[in-house]
mmCIF file of C-alpha atoms in Angstrom:
data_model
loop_
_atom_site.group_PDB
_atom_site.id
_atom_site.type_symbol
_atom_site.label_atom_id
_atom_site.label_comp_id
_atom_site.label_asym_id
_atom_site.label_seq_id
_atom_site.Cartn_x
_atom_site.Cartn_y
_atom_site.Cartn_z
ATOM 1 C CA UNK A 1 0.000 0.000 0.000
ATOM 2 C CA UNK A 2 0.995 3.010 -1.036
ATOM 3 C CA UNK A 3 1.455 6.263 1.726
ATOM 4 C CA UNK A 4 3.509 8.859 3.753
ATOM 5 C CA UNK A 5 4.898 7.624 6.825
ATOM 6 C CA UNK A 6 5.796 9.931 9.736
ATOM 7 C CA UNK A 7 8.073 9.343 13.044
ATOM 8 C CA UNK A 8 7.860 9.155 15.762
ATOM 9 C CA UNK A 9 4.197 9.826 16.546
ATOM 10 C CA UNK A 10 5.475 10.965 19.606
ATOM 11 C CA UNK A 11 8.651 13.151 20.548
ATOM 12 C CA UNK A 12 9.750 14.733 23.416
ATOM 13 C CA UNK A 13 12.582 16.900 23.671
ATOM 14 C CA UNK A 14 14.904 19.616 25.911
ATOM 15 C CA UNK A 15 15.512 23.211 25.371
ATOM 16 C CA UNK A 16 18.382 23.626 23.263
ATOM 17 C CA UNK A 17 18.946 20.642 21.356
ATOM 18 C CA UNK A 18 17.717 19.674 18.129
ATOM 19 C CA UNK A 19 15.270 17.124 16.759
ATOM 20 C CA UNK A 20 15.009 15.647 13.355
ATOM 21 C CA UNK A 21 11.138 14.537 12.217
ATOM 22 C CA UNK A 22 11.356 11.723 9.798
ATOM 23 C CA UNK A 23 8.931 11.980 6.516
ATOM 24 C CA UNK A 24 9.385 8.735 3.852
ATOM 25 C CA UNK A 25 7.201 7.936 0.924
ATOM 26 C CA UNK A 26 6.166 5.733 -1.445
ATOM 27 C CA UNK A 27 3.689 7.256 -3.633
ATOM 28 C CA UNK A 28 6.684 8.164 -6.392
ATOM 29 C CA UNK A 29 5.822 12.095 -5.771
ATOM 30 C CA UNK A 30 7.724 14.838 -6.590
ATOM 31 C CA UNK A 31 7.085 17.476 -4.278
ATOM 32 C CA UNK A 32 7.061 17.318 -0.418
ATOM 33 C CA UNK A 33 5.977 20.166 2.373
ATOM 34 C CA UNK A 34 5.745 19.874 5.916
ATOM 35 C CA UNK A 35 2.874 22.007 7.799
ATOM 36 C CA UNK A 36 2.699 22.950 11.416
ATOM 37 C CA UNK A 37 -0.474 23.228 13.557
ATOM 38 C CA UNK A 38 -0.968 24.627 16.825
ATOM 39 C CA UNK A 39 -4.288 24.377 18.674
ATOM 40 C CA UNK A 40 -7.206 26.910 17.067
ATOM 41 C CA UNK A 41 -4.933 27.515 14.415
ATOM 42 C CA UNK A 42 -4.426 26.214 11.082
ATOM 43 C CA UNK A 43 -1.603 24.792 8.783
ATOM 44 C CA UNK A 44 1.216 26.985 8.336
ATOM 45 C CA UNK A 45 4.059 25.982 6.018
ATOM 46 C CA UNK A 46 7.152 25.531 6.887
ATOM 47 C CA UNK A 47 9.257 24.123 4.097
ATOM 48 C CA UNK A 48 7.940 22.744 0.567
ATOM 49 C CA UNK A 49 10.478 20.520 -2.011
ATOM 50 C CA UNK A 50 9.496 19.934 -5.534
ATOM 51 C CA UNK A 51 12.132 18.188 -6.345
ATOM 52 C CA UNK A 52 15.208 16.356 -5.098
ATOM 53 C CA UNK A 53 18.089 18.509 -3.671
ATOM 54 C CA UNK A 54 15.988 21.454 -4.020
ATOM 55 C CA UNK A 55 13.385 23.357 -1.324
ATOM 56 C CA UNK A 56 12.285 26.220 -0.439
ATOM 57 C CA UNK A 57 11.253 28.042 2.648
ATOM 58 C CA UNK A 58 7.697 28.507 3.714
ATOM 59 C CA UNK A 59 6.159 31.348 5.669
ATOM 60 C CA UNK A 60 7.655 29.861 8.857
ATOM 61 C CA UNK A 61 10.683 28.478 8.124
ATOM 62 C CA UNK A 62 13.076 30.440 11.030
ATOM 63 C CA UNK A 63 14.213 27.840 13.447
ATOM 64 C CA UNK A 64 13.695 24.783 10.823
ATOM 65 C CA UNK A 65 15.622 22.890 8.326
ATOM 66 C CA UNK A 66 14.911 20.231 5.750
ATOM 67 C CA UNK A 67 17.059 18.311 3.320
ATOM 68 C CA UNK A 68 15.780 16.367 0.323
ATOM 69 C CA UNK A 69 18.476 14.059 -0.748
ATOM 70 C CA UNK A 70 16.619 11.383 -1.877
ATOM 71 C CA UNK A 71 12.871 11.458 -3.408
ATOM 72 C CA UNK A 72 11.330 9.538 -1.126
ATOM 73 C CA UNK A 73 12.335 11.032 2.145
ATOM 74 C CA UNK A 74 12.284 14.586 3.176
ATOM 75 C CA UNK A 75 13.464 15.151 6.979
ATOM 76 C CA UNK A 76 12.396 18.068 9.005
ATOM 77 C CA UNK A 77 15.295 19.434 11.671
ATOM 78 C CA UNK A 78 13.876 21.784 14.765
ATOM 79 C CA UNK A 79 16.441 23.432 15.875
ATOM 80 C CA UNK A 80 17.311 25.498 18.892
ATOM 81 C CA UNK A 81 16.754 28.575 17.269
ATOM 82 C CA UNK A 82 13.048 27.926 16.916
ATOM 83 C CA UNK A 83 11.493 29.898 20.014
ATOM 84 C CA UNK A 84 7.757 27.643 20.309
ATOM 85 C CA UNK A 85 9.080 24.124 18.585
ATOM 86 C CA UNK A 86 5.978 22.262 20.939
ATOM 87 C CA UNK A 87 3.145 21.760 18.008
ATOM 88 C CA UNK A 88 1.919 19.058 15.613
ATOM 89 C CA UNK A 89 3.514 18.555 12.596
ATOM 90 C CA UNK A 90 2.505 17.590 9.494
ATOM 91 C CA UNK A 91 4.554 16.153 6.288
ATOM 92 C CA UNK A 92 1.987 16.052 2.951
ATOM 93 C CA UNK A 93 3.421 14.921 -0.654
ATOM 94 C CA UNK A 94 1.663 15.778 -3.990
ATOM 95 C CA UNK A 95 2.203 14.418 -7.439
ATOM 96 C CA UNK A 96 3.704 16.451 -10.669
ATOM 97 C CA UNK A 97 0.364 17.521 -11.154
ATOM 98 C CA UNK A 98 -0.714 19.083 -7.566
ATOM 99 C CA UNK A 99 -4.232 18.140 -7.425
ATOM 100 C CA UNK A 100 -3.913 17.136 -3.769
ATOM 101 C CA UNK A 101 -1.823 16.320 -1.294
ATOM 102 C CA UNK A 102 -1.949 13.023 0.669
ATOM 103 C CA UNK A 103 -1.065 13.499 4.215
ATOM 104 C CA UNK A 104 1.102 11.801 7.134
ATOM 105 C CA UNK A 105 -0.284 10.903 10.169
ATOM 106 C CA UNK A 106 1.646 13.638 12.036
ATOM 107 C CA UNK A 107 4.235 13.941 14.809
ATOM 108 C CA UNK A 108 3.326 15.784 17.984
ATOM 109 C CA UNK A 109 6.719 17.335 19.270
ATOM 110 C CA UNK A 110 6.869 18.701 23.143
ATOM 111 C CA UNK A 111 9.509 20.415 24.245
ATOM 112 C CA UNK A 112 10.090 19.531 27.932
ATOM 113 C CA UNK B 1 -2.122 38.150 3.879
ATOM 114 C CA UNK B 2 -4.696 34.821 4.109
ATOM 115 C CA UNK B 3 -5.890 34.454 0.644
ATOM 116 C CA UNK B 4 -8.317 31.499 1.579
ATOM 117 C CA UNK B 5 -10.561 32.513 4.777
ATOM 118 C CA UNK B 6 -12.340 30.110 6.659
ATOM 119 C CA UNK B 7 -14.582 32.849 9.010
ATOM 120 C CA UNK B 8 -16.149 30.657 11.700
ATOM 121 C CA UNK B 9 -14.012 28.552 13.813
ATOM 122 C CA UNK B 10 -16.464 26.427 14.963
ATOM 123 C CA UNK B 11 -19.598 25.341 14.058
ATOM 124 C CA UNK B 12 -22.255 22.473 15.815
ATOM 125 C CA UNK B 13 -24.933 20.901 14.221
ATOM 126 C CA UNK B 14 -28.173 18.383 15.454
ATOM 127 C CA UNK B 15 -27.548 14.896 14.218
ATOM 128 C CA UNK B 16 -29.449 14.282 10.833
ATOM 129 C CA UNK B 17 -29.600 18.073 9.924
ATOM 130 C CA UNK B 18 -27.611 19.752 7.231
ATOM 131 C CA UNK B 19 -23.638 21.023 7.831
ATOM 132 C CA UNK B 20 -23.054 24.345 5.776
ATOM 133 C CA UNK B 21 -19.384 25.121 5.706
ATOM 134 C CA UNK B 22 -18.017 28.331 4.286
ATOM 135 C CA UNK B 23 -14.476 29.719 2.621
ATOM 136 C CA UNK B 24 -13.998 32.649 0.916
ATOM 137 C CA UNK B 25 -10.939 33.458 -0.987
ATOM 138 C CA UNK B 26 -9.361 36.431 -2.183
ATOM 139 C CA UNK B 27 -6.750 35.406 -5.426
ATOM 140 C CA UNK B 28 -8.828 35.658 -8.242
ATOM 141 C CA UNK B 29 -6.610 33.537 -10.339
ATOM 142 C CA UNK B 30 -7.331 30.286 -7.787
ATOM 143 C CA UNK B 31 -8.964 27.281 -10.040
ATOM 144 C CA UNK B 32 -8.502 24.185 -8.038
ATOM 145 C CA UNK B 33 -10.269 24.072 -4.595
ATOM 146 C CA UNK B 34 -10.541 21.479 -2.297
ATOM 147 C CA UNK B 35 -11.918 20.087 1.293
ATOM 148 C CA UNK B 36 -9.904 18.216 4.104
ATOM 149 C CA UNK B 37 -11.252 16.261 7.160
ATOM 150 C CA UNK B 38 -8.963 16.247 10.256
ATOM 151 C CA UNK B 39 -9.577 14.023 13.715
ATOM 152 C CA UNK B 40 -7.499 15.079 16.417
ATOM 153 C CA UNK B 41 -3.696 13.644 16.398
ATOM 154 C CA UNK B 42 -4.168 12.510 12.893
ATOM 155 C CA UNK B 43 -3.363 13.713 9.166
ATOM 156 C CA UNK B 44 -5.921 15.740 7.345
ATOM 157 C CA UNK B 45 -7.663 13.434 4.820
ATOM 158 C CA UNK B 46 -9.142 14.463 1.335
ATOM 159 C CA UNK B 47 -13.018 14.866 1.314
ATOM 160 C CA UNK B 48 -13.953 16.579 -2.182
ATOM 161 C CA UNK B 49 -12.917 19.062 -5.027
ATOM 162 C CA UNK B 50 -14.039 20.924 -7.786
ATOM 163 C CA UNK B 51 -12.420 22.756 -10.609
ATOM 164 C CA UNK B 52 -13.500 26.334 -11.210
ATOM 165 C CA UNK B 53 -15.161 25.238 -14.557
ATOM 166 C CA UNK B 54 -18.168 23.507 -12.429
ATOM 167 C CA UNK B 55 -20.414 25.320 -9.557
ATOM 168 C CA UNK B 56 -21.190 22.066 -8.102
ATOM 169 C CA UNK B 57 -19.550 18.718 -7.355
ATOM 170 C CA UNK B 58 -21.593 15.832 -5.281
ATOM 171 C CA UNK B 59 -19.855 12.523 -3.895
ATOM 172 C CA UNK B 60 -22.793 10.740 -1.586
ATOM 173 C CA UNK B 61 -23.264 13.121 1.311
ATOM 174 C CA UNK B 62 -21.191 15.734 0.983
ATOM 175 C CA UNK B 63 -21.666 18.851 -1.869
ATOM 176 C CA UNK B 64 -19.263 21.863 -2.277
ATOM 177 C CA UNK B 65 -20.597 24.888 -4.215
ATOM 178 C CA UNK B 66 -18.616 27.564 -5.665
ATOM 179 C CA UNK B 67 -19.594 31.013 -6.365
ATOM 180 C CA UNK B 68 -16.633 32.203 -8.163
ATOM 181 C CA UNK B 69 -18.336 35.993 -8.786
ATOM 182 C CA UNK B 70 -18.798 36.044 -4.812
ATOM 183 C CA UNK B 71 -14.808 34.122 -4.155
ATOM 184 C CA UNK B 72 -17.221 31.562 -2.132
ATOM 185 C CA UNK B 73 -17.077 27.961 -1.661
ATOM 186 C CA UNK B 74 -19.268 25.891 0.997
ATOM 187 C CA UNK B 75 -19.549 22.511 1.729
ATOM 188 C CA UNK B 76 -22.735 20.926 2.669
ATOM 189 C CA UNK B 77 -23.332 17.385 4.710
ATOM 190 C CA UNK B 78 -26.238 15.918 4.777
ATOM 191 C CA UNK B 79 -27.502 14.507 6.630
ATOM 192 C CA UNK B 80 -25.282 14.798 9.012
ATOM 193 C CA UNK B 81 -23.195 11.962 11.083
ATOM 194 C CA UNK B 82 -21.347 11.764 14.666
ATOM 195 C CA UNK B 83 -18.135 10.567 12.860
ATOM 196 C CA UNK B 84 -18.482 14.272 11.148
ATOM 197 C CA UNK B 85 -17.141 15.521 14.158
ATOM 198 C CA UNK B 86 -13.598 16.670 13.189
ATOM 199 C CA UNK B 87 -11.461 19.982 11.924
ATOM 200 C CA UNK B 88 -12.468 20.534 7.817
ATOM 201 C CA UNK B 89 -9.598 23.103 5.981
ATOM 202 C CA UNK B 90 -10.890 24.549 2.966
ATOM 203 C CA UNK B 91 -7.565 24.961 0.346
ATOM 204 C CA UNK B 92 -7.103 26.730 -3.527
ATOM 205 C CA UNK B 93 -4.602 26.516 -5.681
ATOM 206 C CA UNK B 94 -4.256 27.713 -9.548
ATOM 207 C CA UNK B 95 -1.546 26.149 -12.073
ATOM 208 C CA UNK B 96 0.738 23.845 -10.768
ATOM 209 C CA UNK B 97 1.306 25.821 -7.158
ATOM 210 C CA UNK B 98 1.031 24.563 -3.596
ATOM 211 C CA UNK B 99 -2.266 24.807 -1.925
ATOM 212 C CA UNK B 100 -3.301 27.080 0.046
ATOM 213 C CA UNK B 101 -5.134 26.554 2.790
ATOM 214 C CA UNK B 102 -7.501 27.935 5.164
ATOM 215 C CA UNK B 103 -7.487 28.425 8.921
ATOM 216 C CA UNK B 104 -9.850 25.337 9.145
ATOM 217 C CA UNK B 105 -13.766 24.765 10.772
ATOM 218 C CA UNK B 106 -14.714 22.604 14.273
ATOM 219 C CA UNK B 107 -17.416 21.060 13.362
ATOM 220 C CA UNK B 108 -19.469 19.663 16.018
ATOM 221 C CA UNK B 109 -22.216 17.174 15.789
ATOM 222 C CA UNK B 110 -24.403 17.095 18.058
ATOM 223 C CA UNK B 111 -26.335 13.472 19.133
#
C-alpha cells in the first residue's frame, strides 16, 4: 500500500537541542511540504520541495531545516533557534500535477 | 495576507440536519479548490474538489458549491453523522502551485 509515513508519533525533547522529524514515501511524488499546527490555528508551512536537492522556505521556516536528498524522504530538523518548537507537525506529498496532497499521520513534538 | 478565509471557527450541528461550511478566498486567479477532514492527532484526509469550470460537485453526502463571482465555496453534509465531528480546511490553488489553505472549521455534531 501506497502512503507517507511519519516518526515518531510521539517526541519529546529539551531546550536547546535539536530534533530531526522523519517523513518517507512511497507514492513516487515529486514534491514534499511539511505544515505545522498549533491548537485553534491552522496549517502553516514551513518548508515545501518539488524536487530532489531542491526546497524552499515557507512562511515559517526560522528555526527549521529540511534536506531532500533522496525522493522519497524529506526530513524536518527543529532546531534550537526555533522559540515555540511544541506543536503538531505535518509532512503532505503531492504528485507532478498538484491536485492534492496526501497526508502523514503527524508527529506531535513537546519540548520539555 | 490569508488568501483562503475560513470565518467561523467552529460550528455544531443536530444529528441528521444539514452542515453548511463556508471559505472565501481572495486570489482571483485560484482554479482548483478542495476540502480536508482532520480528527485530532491525525493527518488531514481528502473529502472533495471541484475545478472552477463547475459550480457544483456531489460525492454521496457531501456537496461543495462555488460562487466564483462572490470568491465563495461551501460545503454541505447531509444529513449529518457523529463521525463528522472533526477539523475541515478549505484549500485553492491555480496552475501547478502549492495549496493554500484555510485556517480550518470545528465542526461539532451534536447526538
Amino acid at each position: 500500500d501506497g502512503g507517507i509515513t511519519q516518526s515518531p508519533k510521539y517526541l519529546f525533547r529539551k531546550e536547546g537541542q535539536n530534533v530531526t522529524l522523519s517523513c518517507e514515501q512511497n507514492l513516487n511524488h515529486d514534491a514534499m511540504y511539511w505544515y505545522r499546527q498549533d491548537p485553534g490555528q491552522g496549517l502553516r508551512l514551513i518548508y515545501y520541495s518539488q524536487i530532489v536537492n531542491d526546497f524552499q522556505k515557507g512562511d515559517i521556516a526560522e528555526g527549521y531545516s529540511v534536506s531532500r536528498e533522496k525522493k522519497e524522504s524529506f526530513p524536518l530538523t527543529v532546531t534550537s533557534a526555533q522559540k515555540n518548537p511544541t506543536a503538531f507537525y505535518l509532512c503532505a506529498s503531492s504528485g507532478t500535477v498538484i491536485m492534492s496532497y496526501t497526508f502523514g499521520s503527524g508527529t506531535r513534538l513537546t519540548v520539555v | 495576507d490569508q488568501q483562503v478565509k475560513q470565518n467561523s471557527p467552529s460550528l455544531s450541528v443536530q444529528e441528521g440536519r444539514i452542515s453548511i461550511l463556508n471559505c472565501d478566498y481572495t486570489n482571483s486567479m485560484f482554479d482548483y479548490f478542495l476540502w480536508y477532514k482532520k480528527y485530532p492527532a491525525e493527518g488531514p484526509t481528502f473529502l472533495i474538489s471541484i475545478s472552477s469550470i463547475k459550480d457544483k460537485n456531489e460525492d454521496g453526502r457531501f456537496t461543495v458549491f462555488l460562487n466564483k463571482s462572490a470568491k465563495h465555496l461551501s460545503l454541505h453534509i447531509v444529513p449529518s453523522q457523529p463521525g463528522d465531528s472533526a477539523v475541515y480546511f478549505c484549500a485553492a490553488n491555480f496552475g501547478n502551485e502549492k495549496l493554500t489553505f484555510g485556517t480550518g472549521t470545528r465542526l461539532t455534531i451534536i447526538p
